[in-house]
Tab-separated table of C-alpha atoms in Angstrom:
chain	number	residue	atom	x	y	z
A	1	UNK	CA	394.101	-59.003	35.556
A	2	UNK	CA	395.591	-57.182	32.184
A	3	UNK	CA	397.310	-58.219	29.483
A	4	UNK	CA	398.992	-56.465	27.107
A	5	UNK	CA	398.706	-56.776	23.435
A	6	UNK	CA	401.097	-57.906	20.481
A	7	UNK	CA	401.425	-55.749	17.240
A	8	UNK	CA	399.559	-56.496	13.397
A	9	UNK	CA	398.325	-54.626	10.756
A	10	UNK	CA	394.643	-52.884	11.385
A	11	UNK	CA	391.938	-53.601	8.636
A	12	UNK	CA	391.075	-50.344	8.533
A	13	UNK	CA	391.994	-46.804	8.191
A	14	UNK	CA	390.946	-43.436	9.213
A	15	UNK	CA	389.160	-42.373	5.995
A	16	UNK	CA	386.600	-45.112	6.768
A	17	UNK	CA	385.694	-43.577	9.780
A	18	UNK	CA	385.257	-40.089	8.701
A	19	UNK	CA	383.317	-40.894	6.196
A	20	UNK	CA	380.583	-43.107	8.596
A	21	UNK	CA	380.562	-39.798	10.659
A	22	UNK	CA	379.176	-38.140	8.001
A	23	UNK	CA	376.605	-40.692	7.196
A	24	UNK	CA	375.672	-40.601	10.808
A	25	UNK	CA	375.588	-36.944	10.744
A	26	UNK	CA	371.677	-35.839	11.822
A	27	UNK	CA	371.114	-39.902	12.565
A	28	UNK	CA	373.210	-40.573	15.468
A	29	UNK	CA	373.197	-38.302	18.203
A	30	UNK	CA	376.583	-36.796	19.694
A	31	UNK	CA	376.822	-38.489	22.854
A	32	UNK	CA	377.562	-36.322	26.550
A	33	UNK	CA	380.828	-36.159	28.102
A	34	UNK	CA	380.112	-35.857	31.359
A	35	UNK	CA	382.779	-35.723	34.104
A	36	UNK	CA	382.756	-37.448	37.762
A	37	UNK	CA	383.724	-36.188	40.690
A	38	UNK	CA	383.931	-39.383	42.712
A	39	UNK	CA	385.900	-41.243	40.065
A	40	UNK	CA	388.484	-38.345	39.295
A	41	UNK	CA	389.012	-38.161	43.236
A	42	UNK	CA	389.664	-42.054	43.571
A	43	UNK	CA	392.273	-41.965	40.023
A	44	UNK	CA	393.477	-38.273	41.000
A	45	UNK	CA	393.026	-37.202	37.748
A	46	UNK	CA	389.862	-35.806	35.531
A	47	UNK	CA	387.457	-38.854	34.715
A	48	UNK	CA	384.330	-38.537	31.609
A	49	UNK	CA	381.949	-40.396	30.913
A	50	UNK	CA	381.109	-40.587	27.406
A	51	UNK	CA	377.165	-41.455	27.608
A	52	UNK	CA	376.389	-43.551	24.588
A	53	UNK	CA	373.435	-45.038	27.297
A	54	UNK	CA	371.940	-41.949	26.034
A	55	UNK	CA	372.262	-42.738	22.634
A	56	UNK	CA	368.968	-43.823	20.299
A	57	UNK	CA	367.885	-47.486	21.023
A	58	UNK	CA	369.993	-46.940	24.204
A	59	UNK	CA	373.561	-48.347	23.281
A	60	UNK	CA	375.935	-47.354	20.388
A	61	UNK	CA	374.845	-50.042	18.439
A	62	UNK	CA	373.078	-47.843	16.385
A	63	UNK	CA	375.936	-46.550	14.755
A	64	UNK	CA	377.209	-49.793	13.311
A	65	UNK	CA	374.143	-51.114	12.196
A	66	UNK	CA	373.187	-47.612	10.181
A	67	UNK	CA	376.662	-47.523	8.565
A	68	UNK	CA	376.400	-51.125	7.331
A	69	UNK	CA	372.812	-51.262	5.880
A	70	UNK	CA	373.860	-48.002	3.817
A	71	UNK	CA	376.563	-49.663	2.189
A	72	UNK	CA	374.329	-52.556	0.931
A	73	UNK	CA	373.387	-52.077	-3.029
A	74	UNK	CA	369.874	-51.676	-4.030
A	75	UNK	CA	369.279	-54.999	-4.897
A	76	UNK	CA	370.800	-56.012	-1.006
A	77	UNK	CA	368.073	-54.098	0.717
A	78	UNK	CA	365.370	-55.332	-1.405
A	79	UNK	CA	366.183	-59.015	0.123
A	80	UNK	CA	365.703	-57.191	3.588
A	81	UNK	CA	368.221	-57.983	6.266
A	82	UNK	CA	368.303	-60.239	9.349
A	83	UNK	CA	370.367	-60.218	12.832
A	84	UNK	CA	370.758	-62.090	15.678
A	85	UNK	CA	370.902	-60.483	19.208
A	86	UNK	CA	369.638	-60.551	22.604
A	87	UNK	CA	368.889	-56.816	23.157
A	88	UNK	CA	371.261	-53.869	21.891
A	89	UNK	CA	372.068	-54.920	18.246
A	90	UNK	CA	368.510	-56.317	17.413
A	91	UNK	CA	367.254	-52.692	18.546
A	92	UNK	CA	370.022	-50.924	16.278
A	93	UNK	CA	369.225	-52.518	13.401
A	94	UNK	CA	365.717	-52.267	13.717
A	95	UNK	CA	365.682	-48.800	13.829
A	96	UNK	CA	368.842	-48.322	11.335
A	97	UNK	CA	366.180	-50.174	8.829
A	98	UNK	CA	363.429	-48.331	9.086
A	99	UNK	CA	365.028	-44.995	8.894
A	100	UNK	CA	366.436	-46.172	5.952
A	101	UNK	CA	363.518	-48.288	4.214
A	102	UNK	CA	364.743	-51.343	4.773
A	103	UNK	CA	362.588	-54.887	5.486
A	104	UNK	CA	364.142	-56.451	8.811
A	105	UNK	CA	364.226	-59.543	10.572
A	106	UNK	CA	365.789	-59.890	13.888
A	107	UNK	CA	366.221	-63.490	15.817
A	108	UNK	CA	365.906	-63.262	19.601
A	109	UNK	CA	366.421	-65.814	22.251
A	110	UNK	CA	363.146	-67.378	23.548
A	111	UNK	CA	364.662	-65.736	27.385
A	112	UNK	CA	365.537	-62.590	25.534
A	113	UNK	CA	364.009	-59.489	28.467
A	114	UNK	CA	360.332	-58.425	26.920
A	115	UNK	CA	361.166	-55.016	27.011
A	116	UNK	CA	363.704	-55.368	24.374
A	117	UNK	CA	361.433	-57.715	22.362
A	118	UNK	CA	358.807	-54.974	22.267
A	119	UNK	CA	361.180	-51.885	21.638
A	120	UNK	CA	362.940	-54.197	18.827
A	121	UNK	CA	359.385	-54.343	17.132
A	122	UNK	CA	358.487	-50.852	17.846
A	123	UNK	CA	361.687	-50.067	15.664
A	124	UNK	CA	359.789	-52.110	13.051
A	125	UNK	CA	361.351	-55.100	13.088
A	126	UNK	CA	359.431	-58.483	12.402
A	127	UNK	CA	360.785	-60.675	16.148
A	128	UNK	CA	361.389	-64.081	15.959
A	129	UNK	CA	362.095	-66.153	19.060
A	130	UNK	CA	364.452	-68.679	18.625
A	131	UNK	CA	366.566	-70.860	20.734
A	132	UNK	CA	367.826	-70.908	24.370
A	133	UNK	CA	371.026	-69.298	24.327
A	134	UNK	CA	372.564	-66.666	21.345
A	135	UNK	CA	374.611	-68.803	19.813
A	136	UNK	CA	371.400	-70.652	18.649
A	137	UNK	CA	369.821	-67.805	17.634
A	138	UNK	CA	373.167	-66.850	15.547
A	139	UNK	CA	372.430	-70.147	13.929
A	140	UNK	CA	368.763	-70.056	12.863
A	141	UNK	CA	369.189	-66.128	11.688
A	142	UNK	CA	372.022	-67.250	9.333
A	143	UNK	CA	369.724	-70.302	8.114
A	144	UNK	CA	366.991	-67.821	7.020
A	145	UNK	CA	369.409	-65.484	5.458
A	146	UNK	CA	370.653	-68.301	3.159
A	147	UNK	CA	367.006	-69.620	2.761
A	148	UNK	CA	365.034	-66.074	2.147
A	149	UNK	CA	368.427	-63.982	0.459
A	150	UNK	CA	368.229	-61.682	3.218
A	151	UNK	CA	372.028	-60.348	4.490
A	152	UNK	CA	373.099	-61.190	7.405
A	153	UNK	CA	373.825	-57.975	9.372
A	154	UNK	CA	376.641	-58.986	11.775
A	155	UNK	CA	376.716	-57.719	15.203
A	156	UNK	CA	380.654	-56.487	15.416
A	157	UNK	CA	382.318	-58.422	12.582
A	158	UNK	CA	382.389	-56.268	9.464
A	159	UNK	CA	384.658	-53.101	8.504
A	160	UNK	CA	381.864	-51.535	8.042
A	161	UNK	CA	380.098	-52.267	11.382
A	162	UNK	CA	383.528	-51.128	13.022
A	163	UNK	CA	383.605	-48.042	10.863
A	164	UNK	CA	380.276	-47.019	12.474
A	165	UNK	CA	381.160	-47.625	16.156
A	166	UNK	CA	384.750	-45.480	15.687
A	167	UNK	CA	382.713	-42.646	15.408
A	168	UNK	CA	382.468	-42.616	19.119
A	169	UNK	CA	386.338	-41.918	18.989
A	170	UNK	CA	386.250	-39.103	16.886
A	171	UNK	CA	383.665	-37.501	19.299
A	172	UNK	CA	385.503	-38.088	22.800
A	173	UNK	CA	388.655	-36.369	21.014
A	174	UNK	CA	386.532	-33.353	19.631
A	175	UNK	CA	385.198	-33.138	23.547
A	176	UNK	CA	388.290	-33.897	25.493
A	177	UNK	CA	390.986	-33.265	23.511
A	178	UNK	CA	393.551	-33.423	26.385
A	179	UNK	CA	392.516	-37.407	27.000
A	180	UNK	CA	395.509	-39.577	27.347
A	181	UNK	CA	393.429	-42.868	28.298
A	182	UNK	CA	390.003	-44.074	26.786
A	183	UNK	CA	388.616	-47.436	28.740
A	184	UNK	CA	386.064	-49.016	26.390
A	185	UNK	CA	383.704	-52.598	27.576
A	186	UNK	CA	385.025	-55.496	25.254
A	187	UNK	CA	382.890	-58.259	24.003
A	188	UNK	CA	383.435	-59.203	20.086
A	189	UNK	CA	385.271	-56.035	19.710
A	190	UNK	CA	383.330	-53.703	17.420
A	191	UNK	CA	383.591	-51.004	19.830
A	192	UNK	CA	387.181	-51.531	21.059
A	193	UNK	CA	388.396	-51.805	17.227
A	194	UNK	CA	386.523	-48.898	15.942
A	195	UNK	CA	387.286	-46.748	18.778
A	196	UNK	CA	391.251	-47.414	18.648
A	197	UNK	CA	390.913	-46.995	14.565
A	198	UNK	CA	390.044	-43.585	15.003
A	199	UNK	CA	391.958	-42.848	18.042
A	200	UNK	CA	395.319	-43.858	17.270
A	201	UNK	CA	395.321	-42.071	13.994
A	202	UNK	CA	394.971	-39.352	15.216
A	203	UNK	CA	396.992	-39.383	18.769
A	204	UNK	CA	398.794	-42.328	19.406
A	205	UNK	CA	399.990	-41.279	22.291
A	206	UNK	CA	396.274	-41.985	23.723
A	207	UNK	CA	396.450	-45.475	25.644
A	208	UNK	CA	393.604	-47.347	25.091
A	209	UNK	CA	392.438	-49.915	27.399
A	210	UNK	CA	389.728	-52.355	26.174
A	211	UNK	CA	387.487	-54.608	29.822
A	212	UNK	CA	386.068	-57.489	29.633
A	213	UNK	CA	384.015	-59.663	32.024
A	214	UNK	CA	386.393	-62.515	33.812
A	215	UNK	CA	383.956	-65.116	33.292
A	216	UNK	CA	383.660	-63.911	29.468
A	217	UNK	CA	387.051	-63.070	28.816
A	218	UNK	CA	387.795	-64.344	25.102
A	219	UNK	CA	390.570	-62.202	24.187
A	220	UNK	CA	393.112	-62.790	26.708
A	221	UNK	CA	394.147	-66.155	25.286
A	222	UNK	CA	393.090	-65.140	22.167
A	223	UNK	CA	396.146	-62.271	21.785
A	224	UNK	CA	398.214	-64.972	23.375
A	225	UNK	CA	397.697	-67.483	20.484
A	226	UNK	CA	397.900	-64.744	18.116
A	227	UNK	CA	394.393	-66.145	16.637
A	228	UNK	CA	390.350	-65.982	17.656
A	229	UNK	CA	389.620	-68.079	20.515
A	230	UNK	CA	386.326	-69.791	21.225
A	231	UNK	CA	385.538	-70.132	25.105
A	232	UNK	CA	383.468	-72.978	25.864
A	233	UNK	CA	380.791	-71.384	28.299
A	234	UNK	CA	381.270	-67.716	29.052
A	235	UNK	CA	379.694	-66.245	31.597
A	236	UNK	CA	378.541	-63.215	32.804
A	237	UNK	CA	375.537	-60.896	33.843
A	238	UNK	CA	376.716	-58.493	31.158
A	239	UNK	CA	375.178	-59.831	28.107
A	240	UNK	CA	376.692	-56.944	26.643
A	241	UNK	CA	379.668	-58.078	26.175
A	242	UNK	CA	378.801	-62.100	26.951
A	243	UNK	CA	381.000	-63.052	23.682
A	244	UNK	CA	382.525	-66.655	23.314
A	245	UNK	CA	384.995	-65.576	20.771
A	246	UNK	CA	386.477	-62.619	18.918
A	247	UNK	CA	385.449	-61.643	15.542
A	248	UNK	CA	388.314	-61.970	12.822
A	249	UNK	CA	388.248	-58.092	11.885
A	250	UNK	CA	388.229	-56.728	15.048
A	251	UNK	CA	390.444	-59.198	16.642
A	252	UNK	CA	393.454	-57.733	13.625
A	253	UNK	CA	392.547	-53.920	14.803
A	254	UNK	CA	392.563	-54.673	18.681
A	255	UNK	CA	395.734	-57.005	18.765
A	256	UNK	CA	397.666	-54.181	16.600
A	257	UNK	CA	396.286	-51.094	18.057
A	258	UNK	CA	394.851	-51.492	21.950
A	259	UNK	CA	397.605	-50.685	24.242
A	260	UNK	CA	395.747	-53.349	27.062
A	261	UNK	CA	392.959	-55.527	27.689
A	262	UNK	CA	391.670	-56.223	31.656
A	263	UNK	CA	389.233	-57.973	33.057
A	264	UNK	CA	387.022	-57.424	35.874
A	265	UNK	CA	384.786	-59.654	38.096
A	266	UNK	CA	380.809	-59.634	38.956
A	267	UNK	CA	380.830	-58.262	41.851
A	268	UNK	CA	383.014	-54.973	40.489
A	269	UNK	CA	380.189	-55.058	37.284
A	270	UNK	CA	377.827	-54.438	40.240
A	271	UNK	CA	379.645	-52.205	42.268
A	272	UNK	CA	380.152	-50.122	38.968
A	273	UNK	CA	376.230	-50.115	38.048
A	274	UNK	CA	375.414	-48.978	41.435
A	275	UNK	CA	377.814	-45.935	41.376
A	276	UNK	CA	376.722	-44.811	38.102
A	277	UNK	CA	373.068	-44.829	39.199
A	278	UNK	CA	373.944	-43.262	42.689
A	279	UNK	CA	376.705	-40.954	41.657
A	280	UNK	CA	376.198	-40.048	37.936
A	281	UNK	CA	372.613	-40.196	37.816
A	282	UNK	CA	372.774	-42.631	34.723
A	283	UNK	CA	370.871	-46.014	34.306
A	284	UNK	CA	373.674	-47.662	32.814
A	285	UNK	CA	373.828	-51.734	32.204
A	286	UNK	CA	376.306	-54.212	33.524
A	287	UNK	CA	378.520	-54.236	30.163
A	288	UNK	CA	378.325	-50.124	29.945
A	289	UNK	CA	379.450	-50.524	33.236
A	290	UNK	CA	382.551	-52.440	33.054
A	291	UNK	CA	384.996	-48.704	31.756
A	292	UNK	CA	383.786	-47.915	35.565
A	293	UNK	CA	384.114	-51.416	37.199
A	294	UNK	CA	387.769	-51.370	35.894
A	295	UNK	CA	388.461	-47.870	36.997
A	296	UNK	CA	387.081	-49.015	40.386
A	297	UNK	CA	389.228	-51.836	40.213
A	298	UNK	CA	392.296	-50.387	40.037
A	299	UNK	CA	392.337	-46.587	39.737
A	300	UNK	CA	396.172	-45.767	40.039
A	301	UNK	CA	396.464	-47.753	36.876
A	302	UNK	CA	394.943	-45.387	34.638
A	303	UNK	CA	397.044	-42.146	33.358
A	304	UNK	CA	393.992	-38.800	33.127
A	305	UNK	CA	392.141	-37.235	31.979
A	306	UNK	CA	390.190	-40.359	31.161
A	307	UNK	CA	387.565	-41.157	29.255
A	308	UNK	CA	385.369	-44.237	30.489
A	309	UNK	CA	382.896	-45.523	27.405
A	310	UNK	CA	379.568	-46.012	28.904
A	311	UNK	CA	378.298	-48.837	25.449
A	312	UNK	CA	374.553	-49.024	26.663
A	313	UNK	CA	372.023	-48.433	28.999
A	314	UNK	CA	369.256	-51.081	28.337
A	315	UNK	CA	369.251	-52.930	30.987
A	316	UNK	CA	365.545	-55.373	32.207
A	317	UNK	CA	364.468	-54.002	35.246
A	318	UNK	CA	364.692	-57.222	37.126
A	319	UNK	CA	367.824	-57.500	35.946
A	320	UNK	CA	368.359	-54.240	37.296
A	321	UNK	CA	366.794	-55.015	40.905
A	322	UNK	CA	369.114	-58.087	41.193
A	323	UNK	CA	372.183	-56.063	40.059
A	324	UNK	CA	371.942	-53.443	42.633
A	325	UNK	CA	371.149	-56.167	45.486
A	326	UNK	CA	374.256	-57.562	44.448
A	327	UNK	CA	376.448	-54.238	44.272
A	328	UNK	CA	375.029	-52.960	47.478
A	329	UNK	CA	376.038	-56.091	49.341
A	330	UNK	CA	379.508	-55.857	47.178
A	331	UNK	CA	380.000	-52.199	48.383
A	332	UNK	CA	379.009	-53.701	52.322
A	333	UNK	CA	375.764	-52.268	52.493
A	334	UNK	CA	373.813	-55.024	53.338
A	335	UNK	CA	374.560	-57.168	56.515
A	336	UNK	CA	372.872	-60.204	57.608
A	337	UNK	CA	373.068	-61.246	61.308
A	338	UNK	CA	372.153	-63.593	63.730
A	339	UNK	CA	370.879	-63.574	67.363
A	340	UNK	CA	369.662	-64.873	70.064
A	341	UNK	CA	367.550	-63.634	72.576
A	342	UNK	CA	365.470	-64.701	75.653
A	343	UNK	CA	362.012	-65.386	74.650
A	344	UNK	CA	359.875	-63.037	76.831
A	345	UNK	CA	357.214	-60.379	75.331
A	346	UNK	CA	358.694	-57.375	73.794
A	347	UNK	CA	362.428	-58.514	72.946
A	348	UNK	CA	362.041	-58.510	69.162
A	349	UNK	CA	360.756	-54.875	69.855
A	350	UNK	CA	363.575	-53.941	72.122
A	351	UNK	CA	366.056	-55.481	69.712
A	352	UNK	CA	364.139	-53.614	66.385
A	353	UNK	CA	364.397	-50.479	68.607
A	354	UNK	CA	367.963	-50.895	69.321
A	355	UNK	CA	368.309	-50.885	65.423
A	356	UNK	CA	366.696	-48.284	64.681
A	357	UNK	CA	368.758	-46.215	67.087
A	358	UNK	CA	372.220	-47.578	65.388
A	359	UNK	CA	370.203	-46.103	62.222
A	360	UNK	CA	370.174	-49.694	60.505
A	361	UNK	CA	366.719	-50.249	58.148
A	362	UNK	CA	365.661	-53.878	58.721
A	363	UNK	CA	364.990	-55.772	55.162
A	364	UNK	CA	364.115	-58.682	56.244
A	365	UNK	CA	363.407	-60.777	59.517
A	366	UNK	CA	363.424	-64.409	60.668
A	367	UNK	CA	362.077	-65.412	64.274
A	368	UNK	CA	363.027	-69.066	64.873
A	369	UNK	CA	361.427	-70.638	67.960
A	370	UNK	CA	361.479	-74.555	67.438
A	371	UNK	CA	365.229	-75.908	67.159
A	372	UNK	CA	366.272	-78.626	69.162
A	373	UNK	CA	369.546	-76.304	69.080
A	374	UNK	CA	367.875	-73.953	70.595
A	375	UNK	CA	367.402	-73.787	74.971
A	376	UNK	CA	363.614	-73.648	76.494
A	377	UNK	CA	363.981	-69.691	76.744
A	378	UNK	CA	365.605	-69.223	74.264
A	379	UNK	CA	364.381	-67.280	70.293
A	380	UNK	CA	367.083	-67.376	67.359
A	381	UNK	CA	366.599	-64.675	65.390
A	382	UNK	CA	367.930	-63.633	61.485
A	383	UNK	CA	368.648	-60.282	60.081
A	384	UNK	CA	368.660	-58.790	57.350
A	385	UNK	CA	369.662	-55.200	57.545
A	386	UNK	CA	370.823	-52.077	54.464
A	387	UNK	CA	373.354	-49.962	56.363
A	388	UNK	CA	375.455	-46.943	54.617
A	389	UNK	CA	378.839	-49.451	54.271
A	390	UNK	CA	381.389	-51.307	56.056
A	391	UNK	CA	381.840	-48.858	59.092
A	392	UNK	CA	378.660	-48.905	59.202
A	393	UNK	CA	377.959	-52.194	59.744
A	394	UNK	CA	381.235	-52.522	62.033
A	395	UNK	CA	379.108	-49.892	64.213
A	396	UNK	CA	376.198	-51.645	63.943
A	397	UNK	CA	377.514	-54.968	65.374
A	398	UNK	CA	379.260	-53.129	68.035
A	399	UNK	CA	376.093	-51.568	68.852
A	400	UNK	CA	374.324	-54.501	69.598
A	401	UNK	CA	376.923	-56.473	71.511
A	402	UNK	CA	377.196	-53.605	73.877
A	403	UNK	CA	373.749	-53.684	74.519
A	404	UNK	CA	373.823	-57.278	75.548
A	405	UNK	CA	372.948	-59.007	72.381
A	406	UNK	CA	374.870	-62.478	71.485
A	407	UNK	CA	375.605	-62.166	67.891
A	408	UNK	CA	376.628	-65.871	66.700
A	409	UNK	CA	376.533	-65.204	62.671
């Protein structure tokens, strides 16, 4: 699904983003470009991947937060600051804070994945867990701000937060200067505005393209009302970008300045993560993912070279583990089955040898004997099996038919 955007003034200008790439100069590191082989081949044209997985605290969050928290006066960072995230912001300003000898106070969910909780704190930031969902935590980090004086460091809404993420702009045209599309994951818009800021300064011409999860997917009606948005109950695996409604300062750059804004669905999210692990080499989470899930989604769409935004890489590993379940069986490589067979000594061996010849890797296995369904000689059993895709698992099931099986699921 796309849809295309209307025109207003932007809220900010070039100069502001020049000048946060020299603040980040020596703090923020210059991201890879790395190019794919398997995603230029499907859009025949040259696809990057501009890494910012590989930036510090794992997303480009960090670029943001840093910018922001050196603007504040000296009497600001004396209150300290606070945020509110779930992972990549609470890490960015963390570490944007101590590098710059600042007191911080970040508000997690009470779910929030303990590896982000620790790394937040190992960034020296005092963690408090609060609330179920972010929207709570939002609430309770604003509270203490207007209880303790502390400023409220905003995850995406804020010039100068925006400022900060446009840098990654500036970078993919110094590396690819001959891009004519950037795809960038959408959630409040920091990224997205930032980005296009710089971007369309610069080269107009470049079309950008901003993805957002379909179950998340704020800004759609959002540029058709002309206004922010609030969905009721987004969801999505990709907390990344898991954002019920635009902020007010992106939302002005995005609706005058993105040429597009898609969506793409879970199971794409996971087919995306999985070829980015398999292909790239790159742990990359499910919103870092969605440049590549959109890509994947409809690659004749996109004019090259192209450069796909890869926001963050911090994703829990059991996250992870469900995730790439999910995008195997999305890209056909898992296939469940079921049999039955005469109940005699050696048949499940006969029938596990018969898979192993058809090279299929049994995951898991089910051997029913008591169903009134079933006859008196008769064994029902379940598989679950990873094959190497769809013809593969086409082969498979003709495999076992002509050796006599009775597949009946």
């Amino acid at each position: 699904m796309t849809f295309r955007a209307t025109h207003r003034h932007p809220a900010l200008i070039l100069d502001d983003v020049r000048g946060a790439q020299k603040m980040l100069s020596g703090v923020a590191r210059v991201t890879a470009l790395e190019g794919s082989r398997h995603l230029t081949e499907l859009v025949g044209a040259p696809v990057h991947l501009k890494c910012e997985n590989l930036q510090r605290t794992g997303s480009f969050k960090l670029r943001g937060a840093y910018v922001r928290i050196s603007g504040l006066s000296p009497v600001e960072r004396a209150s300290g600051v606070v945020a509110a995230s779930a992972g990549n912001h609470a890490q960015g300003v963390a570490l944007a804070s101590s590098l710059l000898g600042v007191r911080s106070t970040v508000f997690m969910p009470v779910g929030a994945p303990l590896p982000k909780v620790a790394a937040t704190q190992e960034y020296g930031a005092e963690v408090r867990l609060h609330g179920q969902v972010v929207d709570e935590t939002l609430a309770a980090a604003q509270e203490y701000a207007e209880q303790t004086g502390a400023v409220f460091i905003h995850p995406f809404d804020h010039p100068d937060i925006i400022a900060g993420q446009g840098t990654v702009g500036l970078e993919i045209l110094e590396q690819c200067p001959e891009v004519r599309t950037i795809v960038v994951g959408l959630g409040g818009g920091g990224l997205l505005a930032g980005i296009a800021v710089a971007v369309k300064a610069v080269r107009p011409d470049i079309r950008i393209v901003g993805v957002q999860a379909e179950g998340a997917a704020s800004y759609p009606p959002s540029l058709a009302a002309g206004h922010p948005v609030s969905l009721e109950n987004p969801v999505t695996m990709a907390d990344g970008i898991k954002v019920g409604r635009p902020g007010n300062v992106p939302f002005a750059v995005i609706e005058e300045l993105v040429d597009e804004v898609r969506t793409v669905t879970e199971d794409e999210l996971s087919s995306a993560l999985l070829l980015c692990l398999e292909r790239a080499k790159l742990v990359v989470e499910p919103a870092g993912a969605s440049p590549v899930a959109a890509l994947l989604s409809d690659p004749e769409a996109f004019r090259g070279p192209v450069v796909a935004v890869l926001s963050g890489g911090n994703v829990d590993p059991l996250l992870m583990q469900r995730v790439l379940r999910h995008g195997m069986s999305a890209a056909g490589r898992y296939l469940s089955l079921r049999l039955r067979l005469t109940d005699r000594p050696g048949a499940l061996a006969t029938l596990l040898a018969a898979l192993s010849v058809a090279d299929a890797n049994v995951l898991d296995i089910g051997h029913v004997r008591t169903d009134p369904r079933l006859g008196l000689t008769e064994v029902e059993v379940d598989l679950h099996l990873e094959t190497k895709g769809p013809q593969h698992c086409e082969e498979v099931e003709a495999a076992l038919r002509a050796a006599g099986y009775r597949v009946i699921g």
